[in-house]
Every structure is written in structure tokens, then in C-alpha cells.
Short mmCIF file of C-alpha atoms and ligand atoms in Angstrom, two decimals:
data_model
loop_
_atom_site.label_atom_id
_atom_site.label_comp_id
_atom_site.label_asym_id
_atom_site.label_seq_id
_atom_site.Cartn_x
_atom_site.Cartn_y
_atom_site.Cartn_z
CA UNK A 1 -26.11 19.05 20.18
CA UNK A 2 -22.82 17.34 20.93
CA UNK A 3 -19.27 18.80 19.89
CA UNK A 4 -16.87 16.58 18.12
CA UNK A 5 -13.60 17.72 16.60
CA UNK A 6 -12.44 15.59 14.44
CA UNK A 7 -8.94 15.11 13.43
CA UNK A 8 -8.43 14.41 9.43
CA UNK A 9 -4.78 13.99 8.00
CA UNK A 10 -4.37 15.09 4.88
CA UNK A 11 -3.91 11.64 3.58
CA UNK A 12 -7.02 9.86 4.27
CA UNK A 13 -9.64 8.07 2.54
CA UNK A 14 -11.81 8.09 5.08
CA UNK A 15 -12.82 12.01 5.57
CA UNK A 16 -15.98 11.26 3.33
CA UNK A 17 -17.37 8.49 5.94
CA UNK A 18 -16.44 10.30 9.00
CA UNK A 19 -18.03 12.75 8.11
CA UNK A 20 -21.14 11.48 6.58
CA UNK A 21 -21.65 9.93 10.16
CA UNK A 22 -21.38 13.23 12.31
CA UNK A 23 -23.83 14.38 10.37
CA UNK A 24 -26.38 11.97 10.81
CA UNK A 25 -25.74 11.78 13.95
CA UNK A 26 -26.67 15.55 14.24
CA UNK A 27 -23.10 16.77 15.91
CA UNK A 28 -21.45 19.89 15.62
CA UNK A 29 -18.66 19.20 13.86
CA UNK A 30 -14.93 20.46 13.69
CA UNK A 31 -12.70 19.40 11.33
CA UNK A 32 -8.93 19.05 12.26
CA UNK A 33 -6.69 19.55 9.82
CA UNK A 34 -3.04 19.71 8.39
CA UNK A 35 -3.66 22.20 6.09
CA UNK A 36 -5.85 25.40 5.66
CA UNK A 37 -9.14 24.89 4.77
CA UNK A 38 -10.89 27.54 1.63
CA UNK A 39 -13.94 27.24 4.08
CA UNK A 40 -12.03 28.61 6.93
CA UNK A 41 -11.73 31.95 5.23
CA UNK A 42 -15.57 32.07 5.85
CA UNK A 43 -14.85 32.21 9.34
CA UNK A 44 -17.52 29.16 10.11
CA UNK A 45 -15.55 28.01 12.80
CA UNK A 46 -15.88 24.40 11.65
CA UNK A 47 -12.44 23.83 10.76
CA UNK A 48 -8.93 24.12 12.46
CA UNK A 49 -5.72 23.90 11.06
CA UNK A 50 -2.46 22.92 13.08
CA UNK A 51 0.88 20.77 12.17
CA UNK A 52 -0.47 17.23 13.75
CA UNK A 53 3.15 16.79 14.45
CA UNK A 54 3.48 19.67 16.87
CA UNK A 55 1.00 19.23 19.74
CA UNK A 56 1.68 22.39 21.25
CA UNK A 57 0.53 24.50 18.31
CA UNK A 58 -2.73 21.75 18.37
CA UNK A 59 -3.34 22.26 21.61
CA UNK A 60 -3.04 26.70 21.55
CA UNK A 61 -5.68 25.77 18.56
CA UNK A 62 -7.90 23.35 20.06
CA UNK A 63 -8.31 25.07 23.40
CA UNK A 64 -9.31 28.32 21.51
CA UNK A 65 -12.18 26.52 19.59
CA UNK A 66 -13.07 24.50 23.07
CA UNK A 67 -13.10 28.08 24.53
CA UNK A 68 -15.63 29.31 22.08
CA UNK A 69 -17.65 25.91 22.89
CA UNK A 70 -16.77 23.17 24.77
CA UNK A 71 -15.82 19.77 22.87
CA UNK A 72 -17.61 16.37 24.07
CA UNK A 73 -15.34 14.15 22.14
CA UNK A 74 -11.91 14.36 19.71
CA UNK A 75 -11.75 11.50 17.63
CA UNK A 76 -8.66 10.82 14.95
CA UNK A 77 -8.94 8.23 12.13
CA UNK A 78 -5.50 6.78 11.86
CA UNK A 79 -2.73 5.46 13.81
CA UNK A 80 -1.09 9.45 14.05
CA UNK A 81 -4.36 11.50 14.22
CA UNK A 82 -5.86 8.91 17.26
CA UNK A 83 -2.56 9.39 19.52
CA UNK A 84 -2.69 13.25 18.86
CA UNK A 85 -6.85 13.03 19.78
CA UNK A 86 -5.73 11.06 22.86
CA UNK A 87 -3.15 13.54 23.74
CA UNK A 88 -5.22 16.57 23.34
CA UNK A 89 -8.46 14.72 24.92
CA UNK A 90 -5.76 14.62 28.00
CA UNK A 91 -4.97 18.00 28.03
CA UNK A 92 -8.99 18.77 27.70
CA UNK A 93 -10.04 16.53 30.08
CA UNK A 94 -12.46 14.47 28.05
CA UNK A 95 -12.57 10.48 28.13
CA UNK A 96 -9.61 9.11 26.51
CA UNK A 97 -7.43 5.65 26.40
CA UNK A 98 -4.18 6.15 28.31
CA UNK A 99 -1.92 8.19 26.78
CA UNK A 100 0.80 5.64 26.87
CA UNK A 101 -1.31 3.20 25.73
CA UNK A 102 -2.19 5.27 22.30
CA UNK A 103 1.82 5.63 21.78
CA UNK A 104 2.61 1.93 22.33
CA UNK A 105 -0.53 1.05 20.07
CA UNK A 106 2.14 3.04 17.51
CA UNK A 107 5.31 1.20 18.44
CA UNK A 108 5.58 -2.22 17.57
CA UNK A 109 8.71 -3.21 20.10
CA UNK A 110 7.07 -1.27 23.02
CA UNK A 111 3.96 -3.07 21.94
CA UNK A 112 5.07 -6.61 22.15
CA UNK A 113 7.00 -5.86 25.35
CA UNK A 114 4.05 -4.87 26.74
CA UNK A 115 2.28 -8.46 25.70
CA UNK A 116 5.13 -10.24 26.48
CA UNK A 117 5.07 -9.45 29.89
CA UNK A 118 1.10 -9.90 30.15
CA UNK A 119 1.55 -13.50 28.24
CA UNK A 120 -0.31 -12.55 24.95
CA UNK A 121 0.77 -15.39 22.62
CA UNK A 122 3.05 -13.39 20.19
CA UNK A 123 5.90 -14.67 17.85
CA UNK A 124 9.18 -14.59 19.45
CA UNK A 125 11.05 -10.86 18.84
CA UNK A 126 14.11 -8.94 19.00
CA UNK A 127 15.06 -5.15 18.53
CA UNK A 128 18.29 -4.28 16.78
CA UNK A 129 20.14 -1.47 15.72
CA UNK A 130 21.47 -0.69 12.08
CA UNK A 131 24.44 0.12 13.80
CA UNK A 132 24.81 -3.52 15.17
CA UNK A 133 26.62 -6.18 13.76
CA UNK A 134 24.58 -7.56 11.72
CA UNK A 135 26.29 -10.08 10.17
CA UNK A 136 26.87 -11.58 13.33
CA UNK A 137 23.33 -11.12 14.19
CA UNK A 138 22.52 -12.93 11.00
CA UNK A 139 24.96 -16.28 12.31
CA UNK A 140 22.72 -16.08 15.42
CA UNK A 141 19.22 -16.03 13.56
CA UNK A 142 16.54 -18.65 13.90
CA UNK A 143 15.20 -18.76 10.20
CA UNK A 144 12.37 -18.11 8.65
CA UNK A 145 12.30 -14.66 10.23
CA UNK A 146 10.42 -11.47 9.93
CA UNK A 147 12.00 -8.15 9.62
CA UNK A 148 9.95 -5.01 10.00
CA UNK A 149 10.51 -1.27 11.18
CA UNK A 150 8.85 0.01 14.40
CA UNK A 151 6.33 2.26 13.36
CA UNK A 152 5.70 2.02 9.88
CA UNK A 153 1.82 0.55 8.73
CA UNK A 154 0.43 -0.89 5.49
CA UNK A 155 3.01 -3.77 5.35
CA UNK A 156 5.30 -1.33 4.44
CA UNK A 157 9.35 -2.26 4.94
CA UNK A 158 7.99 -6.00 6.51
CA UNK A 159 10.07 -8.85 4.79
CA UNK A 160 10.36 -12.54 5.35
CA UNK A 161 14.07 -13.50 4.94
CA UNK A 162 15.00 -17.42 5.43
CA UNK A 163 18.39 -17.57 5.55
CA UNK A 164 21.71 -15.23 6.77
CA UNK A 165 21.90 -13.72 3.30
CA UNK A 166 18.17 -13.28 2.79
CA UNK A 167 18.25 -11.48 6.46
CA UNK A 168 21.30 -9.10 5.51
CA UNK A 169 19.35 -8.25 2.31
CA UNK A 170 16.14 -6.96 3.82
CA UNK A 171 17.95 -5.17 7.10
CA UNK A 172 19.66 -3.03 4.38
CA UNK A 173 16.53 -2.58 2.19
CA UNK A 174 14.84 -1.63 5.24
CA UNK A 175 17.44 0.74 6.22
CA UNK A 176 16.81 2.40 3.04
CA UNK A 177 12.98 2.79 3.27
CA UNK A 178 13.30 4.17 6.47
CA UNK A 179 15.80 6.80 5.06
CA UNK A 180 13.43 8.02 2.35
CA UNK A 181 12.52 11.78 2.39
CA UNK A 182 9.10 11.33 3.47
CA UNK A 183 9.87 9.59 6.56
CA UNK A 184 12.66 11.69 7.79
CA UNK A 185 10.59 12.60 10.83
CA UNK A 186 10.65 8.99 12.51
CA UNK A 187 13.49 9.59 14.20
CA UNK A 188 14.66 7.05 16.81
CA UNK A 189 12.24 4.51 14.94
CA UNK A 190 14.30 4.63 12.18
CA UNK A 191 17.51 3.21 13.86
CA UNK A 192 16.21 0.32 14.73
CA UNK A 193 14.51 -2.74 13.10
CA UNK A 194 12.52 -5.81 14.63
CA UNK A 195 13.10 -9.36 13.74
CA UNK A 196 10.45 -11.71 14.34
CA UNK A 197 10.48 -15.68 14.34
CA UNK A 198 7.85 -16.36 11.16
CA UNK A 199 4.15 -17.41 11.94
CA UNK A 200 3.42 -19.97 9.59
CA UNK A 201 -0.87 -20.56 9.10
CA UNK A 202 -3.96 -18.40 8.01
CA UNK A 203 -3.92 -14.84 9.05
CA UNK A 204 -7.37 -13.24 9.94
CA UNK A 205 -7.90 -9.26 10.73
CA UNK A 206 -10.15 -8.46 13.46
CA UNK A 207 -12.55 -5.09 13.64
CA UNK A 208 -13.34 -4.56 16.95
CA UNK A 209 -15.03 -1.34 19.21
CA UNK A 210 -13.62 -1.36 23.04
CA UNK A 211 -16.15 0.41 25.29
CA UNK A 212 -15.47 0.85 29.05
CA UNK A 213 -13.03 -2.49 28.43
CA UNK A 214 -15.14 -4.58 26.50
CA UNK A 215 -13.84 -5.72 23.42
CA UNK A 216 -17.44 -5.93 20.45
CA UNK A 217 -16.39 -8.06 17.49
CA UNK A 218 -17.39 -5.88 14.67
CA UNK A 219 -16.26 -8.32 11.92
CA UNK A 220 -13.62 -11.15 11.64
CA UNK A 221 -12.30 -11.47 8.17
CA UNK A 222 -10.54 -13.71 6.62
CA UNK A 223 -7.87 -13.67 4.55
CA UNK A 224 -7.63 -16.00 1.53
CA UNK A 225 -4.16 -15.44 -0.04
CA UNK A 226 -1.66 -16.99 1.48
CA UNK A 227 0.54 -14.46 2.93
CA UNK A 228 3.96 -16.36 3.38
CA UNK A 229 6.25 -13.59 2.13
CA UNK A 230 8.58 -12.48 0.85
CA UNK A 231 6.33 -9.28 1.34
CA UNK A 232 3.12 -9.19 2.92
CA UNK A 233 0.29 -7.55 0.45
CA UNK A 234 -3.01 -6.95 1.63
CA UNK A 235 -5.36 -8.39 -1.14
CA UNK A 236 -8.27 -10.11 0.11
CA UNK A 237 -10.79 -9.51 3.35
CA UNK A 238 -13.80 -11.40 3.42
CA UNK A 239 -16.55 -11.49 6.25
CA UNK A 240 -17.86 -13.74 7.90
CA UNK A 241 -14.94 -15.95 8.67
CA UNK A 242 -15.03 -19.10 7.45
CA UNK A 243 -12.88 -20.45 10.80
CA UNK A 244 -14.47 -22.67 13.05
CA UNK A 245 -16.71 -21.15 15.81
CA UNK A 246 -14.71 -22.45 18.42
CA UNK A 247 -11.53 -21.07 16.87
CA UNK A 248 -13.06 -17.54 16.44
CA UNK A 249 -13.78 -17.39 20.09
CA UNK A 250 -10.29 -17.91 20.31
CA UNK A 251 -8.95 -14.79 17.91
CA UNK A 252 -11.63 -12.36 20.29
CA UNK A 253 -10.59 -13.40 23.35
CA UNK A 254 -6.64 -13.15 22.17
CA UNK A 255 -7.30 -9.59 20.81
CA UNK A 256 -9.26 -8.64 23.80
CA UNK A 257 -6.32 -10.23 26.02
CA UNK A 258 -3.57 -7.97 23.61
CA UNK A 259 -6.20 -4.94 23.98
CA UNK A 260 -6.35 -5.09 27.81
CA UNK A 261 -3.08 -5.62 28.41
CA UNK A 262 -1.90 -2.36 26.45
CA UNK A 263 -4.83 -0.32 28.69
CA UNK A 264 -6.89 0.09 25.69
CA UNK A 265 -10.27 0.56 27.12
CA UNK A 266 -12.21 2.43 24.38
CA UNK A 267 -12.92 2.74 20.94
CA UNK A 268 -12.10 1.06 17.86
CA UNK A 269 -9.30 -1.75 17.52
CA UNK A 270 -8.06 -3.34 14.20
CA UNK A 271 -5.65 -6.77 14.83
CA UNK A 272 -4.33 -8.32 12.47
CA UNK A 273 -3.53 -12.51 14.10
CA UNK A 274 -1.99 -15.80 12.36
CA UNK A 275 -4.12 -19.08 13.64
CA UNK A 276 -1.26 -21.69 13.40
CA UNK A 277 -1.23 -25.33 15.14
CA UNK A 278 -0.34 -23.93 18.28
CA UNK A 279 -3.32 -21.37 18.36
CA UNK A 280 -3.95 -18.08 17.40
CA UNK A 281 -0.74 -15.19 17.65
CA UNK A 282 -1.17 -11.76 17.36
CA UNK A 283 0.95 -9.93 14.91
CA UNK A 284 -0.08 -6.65 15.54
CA UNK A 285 -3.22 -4.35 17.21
CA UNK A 286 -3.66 -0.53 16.29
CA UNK A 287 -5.89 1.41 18.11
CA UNK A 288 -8.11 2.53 15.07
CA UNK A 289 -10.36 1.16 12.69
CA UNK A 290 -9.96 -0.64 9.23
CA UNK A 291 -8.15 1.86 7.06
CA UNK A 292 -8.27 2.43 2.94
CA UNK A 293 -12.40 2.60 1.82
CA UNK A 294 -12.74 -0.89 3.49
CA UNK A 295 -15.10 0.32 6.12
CA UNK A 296 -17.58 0.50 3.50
CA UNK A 297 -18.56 -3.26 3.25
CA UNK A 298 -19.54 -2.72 6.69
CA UNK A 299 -23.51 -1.93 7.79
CA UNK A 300 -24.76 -2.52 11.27
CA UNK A 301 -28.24 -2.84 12.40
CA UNK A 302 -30.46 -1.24 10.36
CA UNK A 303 -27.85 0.22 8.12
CA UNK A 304 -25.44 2.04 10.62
CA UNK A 305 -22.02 2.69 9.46
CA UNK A 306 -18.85 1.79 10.98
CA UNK A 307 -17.95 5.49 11.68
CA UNK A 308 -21.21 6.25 13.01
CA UNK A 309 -20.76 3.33 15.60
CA UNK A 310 -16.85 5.01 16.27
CA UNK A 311 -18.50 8.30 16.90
CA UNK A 312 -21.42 6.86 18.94
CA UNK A 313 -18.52 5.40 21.31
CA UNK A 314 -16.57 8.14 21.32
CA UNK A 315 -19.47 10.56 22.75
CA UNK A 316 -21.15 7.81 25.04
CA UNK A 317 -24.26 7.88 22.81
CA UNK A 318 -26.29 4.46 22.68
CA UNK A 319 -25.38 1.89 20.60
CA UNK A 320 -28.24 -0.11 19.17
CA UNK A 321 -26.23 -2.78 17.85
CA UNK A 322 -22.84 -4.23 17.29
CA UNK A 323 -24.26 -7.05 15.27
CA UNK A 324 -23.10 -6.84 11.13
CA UNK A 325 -25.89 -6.44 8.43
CA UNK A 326 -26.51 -8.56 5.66
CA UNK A 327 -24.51 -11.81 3.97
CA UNK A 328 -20.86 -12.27 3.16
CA UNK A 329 -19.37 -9.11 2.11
CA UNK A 330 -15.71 -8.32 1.09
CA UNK A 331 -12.79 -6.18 -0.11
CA UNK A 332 -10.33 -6.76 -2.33
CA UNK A 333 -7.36 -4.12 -1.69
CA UNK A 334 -5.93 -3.88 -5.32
CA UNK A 335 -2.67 -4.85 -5.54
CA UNK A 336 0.60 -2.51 -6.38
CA UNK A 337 0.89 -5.24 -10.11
CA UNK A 338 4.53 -3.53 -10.70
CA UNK A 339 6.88 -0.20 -10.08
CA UNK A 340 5.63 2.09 -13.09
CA UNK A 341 3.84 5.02 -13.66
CA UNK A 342 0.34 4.78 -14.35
CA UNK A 343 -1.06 5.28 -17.79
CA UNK A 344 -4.49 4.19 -17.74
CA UNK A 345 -7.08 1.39 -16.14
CA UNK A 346 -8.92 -1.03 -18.54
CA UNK A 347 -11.64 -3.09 -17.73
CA UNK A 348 -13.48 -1.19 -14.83
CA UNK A 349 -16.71 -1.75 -16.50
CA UNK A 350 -16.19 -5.48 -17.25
CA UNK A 351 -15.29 -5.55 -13.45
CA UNK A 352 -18.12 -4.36 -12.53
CA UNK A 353 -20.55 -6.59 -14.73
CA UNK A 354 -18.84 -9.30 -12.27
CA UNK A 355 -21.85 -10.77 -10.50
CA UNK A 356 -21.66 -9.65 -6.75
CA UNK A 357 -19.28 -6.78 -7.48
CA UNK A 358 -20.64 -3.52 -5.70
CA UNK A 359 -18.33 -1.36 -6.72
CA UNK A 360 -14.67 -0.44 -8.10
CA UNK A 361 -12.53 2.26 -6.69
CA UNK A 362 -9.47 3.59 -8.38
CA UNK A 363 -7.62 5.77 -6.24
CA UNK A 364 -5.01 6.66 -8.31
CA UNK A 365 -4.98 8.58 -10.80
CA UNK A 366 -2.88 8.95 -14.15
CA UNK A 367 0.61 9.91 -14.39
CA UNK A 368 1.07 8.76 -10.67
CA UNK A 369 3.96 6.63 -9.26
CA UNK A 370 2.98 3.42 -8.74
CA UNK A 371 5.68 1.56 -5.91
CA UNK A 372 5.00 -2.16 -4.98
CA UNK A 373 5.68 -3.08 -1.34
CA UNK A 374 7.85 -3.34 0.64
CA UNK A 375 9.07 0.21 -0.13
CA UNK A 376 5.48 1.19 -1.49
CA UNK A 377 2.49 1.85 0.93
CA UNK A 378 -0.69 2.34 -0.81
CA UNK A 379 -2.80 0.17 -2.78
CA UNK A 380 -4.25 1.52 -6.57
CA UNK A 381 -7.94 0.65 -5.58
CA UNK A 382 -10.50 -1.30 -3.95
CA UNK A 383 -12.93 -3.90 -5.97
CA UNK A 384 -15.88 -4.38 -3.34
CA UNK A 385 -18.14 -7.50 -3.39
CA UNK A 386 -21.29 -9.26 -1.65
CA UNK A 387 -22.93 -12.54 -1.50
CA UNK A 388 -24.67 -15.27 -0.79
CA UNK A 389 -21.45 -17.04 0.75
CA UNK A 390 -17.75 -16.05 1.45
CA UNK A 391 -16.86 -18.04 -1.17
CA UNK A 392 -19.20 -16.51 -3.39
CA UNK A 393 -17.35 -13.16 -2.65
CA UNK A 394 -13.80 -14.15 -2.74
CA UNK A 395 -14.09 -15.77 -6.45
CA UNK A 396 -16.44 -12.52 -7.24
CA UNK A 397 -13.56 -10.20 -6.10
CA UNK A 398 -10.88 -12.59 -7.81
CA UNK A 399 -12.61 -12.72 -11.17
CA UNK A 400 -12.96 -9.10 -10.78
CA UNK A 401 -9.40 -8.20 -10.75
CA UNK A 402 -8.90 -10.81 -13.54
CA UNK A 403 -10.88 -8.24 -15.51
CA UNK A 404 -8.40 -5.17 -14.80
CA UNK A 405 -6.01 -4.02 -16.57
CA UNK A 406 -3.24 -1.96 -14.95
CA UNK A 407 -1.43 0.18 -18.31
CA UNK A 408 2.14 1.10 -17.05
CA UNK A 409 5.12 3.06 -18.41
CA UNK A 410 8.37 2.43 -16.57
CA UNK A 411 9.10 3.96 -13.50
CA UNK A 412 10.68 7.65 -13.49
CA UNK A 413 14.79 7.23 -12.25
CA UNK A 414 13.67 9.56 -9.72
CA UNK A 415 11.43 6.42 -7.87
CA UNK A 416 12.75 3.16 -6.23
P1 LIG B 1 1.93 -3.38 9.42
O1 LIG B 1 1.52 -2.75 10.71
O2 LIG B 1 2.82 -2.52 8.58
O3 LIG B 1 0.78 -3.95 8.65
P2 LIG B 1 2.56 -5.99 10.49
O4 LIG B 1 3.48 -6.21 11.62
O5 LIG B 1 1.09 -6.09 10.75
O6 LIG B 1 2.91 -4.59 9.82
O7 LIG B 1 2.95 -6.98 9.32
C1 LIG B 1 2.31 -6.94 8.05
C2 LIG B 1 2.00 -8.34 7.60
O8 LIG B 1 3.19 -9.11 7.53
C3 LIG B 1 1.09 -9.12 8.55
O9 LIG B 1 -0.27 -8.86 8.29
C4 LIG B 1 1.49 -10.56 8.22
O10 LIG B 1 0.86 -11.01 7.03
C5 LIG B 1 2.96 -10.44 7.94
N1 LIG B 1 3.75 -10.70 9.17
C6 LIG B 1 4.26 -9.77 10.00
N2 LIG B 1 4.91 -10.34 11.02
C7 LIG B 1 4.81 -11.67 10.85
C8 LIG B 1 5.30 -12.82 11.56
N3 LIG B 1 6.03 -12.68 12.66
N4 LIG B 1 4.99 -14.03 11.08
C9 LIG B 1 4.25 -14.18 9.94
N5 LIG B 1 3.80 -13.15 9.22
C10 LIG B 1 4.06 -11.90 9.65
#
């Protein structure tokens, strides 16, 4: 029986699949987490605690439980937990991705320095400092632009500004997110800001699973919505992509070109690329796998889940298939409708009566903030939909959130 710790941030949605898939795959399973577990007090020795941000105290924690019984494989879920597994897999001496590789995966600048210099097509970039003058840096500009913090995910702080006043608008709105309380700890990241020339086209977000340097297209997915800005919401994701064969070749060997050249080798990858006239760019790669509950329109083989193929990587246990089940499947990430706080959510059942609708997640529950982007970062739900065709699914999912009904009360003075 293989050992797998498994490192869970308090935040996630995704403990529930994770761990659903270690256990079909028979592991023995230890759960990292930020906080103390009730279970722990039972001494079962499946769970750790440890601040994720200090990896000394991980590591003291870690190499007790690897002393008790050796771990084949520490896997994280997000952008934070995977550098910390790759860290600690270091110090262990287990497979891992380069360490440096797992921390630029996390930075955007050192990221596209890092493609720049291997000739990933990228859009054209440039760090600054809040502490520059910006003003002047607005007079020297090429509009439309992108601004967007280093480290931050979800779309959160990114802003299209097309002109100087537009740009000098969303530096200092930026400034501000990256000053809120629960992102004190971002430290250097939070001086500085990227500006980006604008991608115009359709954007498509790649699932992919690296093993030993090979890059597997899970899924391609398109997305519908235009996403010209001024913010960029995450609504739609629907599989298989509607693109032209030739043109998805393209997007997989561009993300397998931006995976190599960052020394990712192994495990999952989730890229996000615009396909304009000049070809496909990629906007940005993160070493882990699709994040909210979207994993779950994906089934491989004969009913595999995407974590189970993660963990199957991870512990260099045979995969039988990278090849997607079933038809057209997609997600529908609910968006943020305005800044409120939430009272109540008609229509779930009429969403649900929605031909091709699977299922409707609220994740939110009442009496909660609700922040749209760019200074909010997570979404109020997921609708979930299959079909006979993409199309099917994408007017599905939109008639769907037709049917919802998001009851608000203003925000609290407290929230932006
Ligand atoms: P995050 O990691 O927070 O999701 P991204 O850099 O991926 O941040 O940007 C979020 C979204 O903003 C992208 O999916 C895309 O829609 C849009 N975007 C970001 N940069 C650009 C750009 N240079 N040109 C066009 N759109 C962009």
C-alpha cells in the first residue's frame, strides 16, 4: 500500500475529490493541513497540521510522520499547497518538479521571463513599481493594456485599461487590493504590478498531466463569453473545443513549449491561452489542476476521475487512459451578479429542470459577503451541464443561470 500525504488548504473545494480518489486507489492517506483536525485527537496518524506558510515547521512535521512510515508521494491541490509539496518532496527525496520551477509557476513576471527567453509566444510585458512614476509610465503606455499583480489567481486585481487615465485608475485600485488584510503576507509581490499589451481573440483553458516531460491533453475548453475586460470573469468552460483541429494542435504544443521551458516535467498543468490572428499566446500556466468543483465534469476511461489520474502520476502507478469520457460536458462558474450580502438563492430547482443540467452548486451561503472582481476572488456557485454538442451545453448552462435568482442586501461599510 502506497503512502501519500496530501496537502489540503483550508480553503479548498476540492478536499472531497482528492480524497475520494486516494481511496479508491487503496493509498494510505495523510492529510496536510492548516488547521487541527477533531480526528487528530484520535491519534490515527492520518492527519498533520502545520502553518503551510512556514516550511520549517512542515518539514519538523512531515519528517516525523515519514519517520513513522515512509511517504511515496506529497501531492498539493493549489498553486500554494503544490510549491510547499515540491519543497518538502525535495527535502524527502521523492520525485518532484524543480523547485524553482514550482515558485516561478507562482510568479507571473519570473514566469514570462522565463518564456521570453525560451521564445514562448506571450503578450509583450513590463514590471513596475507603485513607487514609480506612474504617470509618466502612463505617457509611455501602448494601449489597450493589461494590468495585473504578480501572484494573485482567480482573475483577481487583472484590469484592462485603454487609455493613460484608465491605466492610472486600475494601478491604484490594484494597489489597494493588494493592501487588503488578507493578503498582507505577499510581500515583495505586492510592490509591484505587471502591465501587459492586450490579447485581443478567443481565450481557451487547457487541462493537461506532464509525466516524465510529456505534456497529455486532458481537456481543451473553450470559452464562450467574450472576455475583453474591463475585468476578466470566469463564466463559461465547455469541452470539447469547438476550435479547429489544426488550431488545437497548436494550443498543446504552445502549452507544452511554456511547460518545458519552466522545467515542469510532472504532474498536472492548467493554461489558460488567447488564439488571436497571429496564433495562439499564453497568458498564464499554473502547475496544478482546474480549481473550484470544475474537475467534476471530467471522467476518464471507464469513469476515472481527474484526481485519481493526479494521484496515479504522482506515485508512478499506471495510467490506463488519458482519453475524456462521454459527450460535451461543461461548467458554468457563477458569476459574482453585484457587491451585496447574500440573502437567499431562487430558482435552483427551475435550474435544474434545465434539460442537460447535472447539477447546481451554491457555495455560499446566507449572510455572506458577496465581492465582484477585480477585488473579489470567488465565484457563488457552479451550474454543471452535458450534452449531445458543446453548443447544446453552453445554451443549457446559459438558460440555467437565466433561471437564478441572486437576493441581495447592500454591502456592509465594512466591504469594498
Ligand atoms: P489569474 O492567474 O488571476 O487568472 P491571468 O493572468 O490568467 O490571471 O488573467 C486572468 C484573465 O484575464 C485571463 O484569463 C484573460 O481572460 C485576461 N487576461 C490577462 N492577461 C491578458 C492579456 N495580456 N490580454 C488579454 N487578456 C488577458
Amino acid at each position: 500500500m502506497q503512502r501519500l500525504l496530501l496537502l489540503l488548504p483550508t480553503s479548498t473545494y476540492r478536499a472531497a475529490a482528492f480524497i475520494g480518489a486516494a481511496r479508491r486507489l487503496e493509498l494510505d492517506l495523510v492529510v496536510g493541513s492548516e488547521r487541527s483536525h477533531p480526528f487528530q485527537e484520535r491519534r490515527s496518524g492520518g492527519f498533520l497540521s502545520f502553518d503551510f506558510l512556514r516550511l520549517d515547521l512542515a518539514l519538523r512535521e512531515v519528517r516525523a510522520a515519514a519517520a513513522v512510515r515512509p511517504f511515496d508521494a506529497i501531492v498539493g491541490v493549489d498553486d500554494a499547497s503544490t510549491e510547499l509539496a515540491t519543497r518538502l518532496s525535495e527535502a524527502l527525496a521523492l520525485p518532484h518538479n524543480p523547485v524553482a520551477a514550482a515558485a516561478a509557476a507562482r510568479d507571473k513576471y519570473k514566469m514570462r521571463r522565463i518564456w521570453d527567453e525560451h521564445d514562448v509566444p506571450i503578450p509583450r510585458f513590463a514590471l513596475r513599481s507603485f513607487e514609480d512614476d506612474l504617470v509618466r509610465e502612463a505617457a509611455r503606455t501602448v494601449f489597450p493594456c493589461v494590468v495585473k499583480p504578480l501572484t494573485l489567481s482567480a482573475s483577481r486585481g487583472v484590469m484592462r485599461a485603454n487609455d493613460e487615465r484608465q491605466f492610472l485608475g486600475a494601478v491604484r485600485r490594484l494597489e489597494a487590493i493588494l493592501r487588503s488584510p488578507d493578503l498582507a503576507q505577499e510581500g515583495e509581490a505586492s510592490r509591484h504590478l505587471l502591465v501587459e499589451s492586450f490579447v485581443p481573440g478567443r481565450e481557451v483553458a487547457l487541462e493537461g498531466l506532464l509525466s516524465q516531460g510529456r505534456l497529455h491533453v486532458l481537456a481543451l475548453f473553450d470559452k464562450p463569453d467574450p472576455l475583453d475586460g474591463p475585468f476578466f470573469e470566469e463564466t463559461i468552460y465547455v469541452t470539447p473545443s469547438r476550435l479547429p483541429t489544426a488550431e488545437q494542435s497548436s494550443i498543446a504544443a504552445c502549452a507544452a513549449h511554456a511547460a518545458a521551458a519552466m522545467g515542469l516535467a510532472d504532474g498536472p498543468v492548467h493554461a489558460e491561452l488567447r488564439v488571436g490572428p497571429d496564433g495562439p499566446r499564453v497568458i498564464e500556466l499554473a502547475a496544478r489542476s482546474i480549481g473550484g468543483l470544475c474537475s467534476r465534469t471530467l471522467q476518464f476511461g471507464t469513469g476515472l476521475s481527474l484526481e485519481e489520474l493526479i494521484l496515479r502520476q504522482a506515485l508512478r502507478l499506471p495510467i490506463p487512459t488519458f482519453e475524456r469520457a462521454g459527450g460535451a460536458t461543461g461548467v458554468m462558474m457563477l458569476p459574482v451578479p453585484r457587491a451585496g450580502v447574500l440573502r437567499e438563492v431562487r430558482g435552483i430547482e427551475r435550474a435544474l429542470d434545465v434539460p442537460g443540467i447535472e447539477d447546481v452548486a451554491i457555495t455560499v451561503h446566507p449572510d455572506q459577503d458577496l465581492v465582484p472582481l477585480p477585488e473579489g476572488s470567488s465565484y457563488p456557485g457552479f451550474l454543471f451541464a452535458d450534452g449531445e454538442t458543446p453548443r447544446a451545453v453552453e445554451s443549457s448552462l446559459r438558460e440555467a443561470h437565466r433561471r437564478l435568482e441572486f437576493r441581495l442586501a447592500p454591502p456592509r461599510a465594512s466591504v469594498v
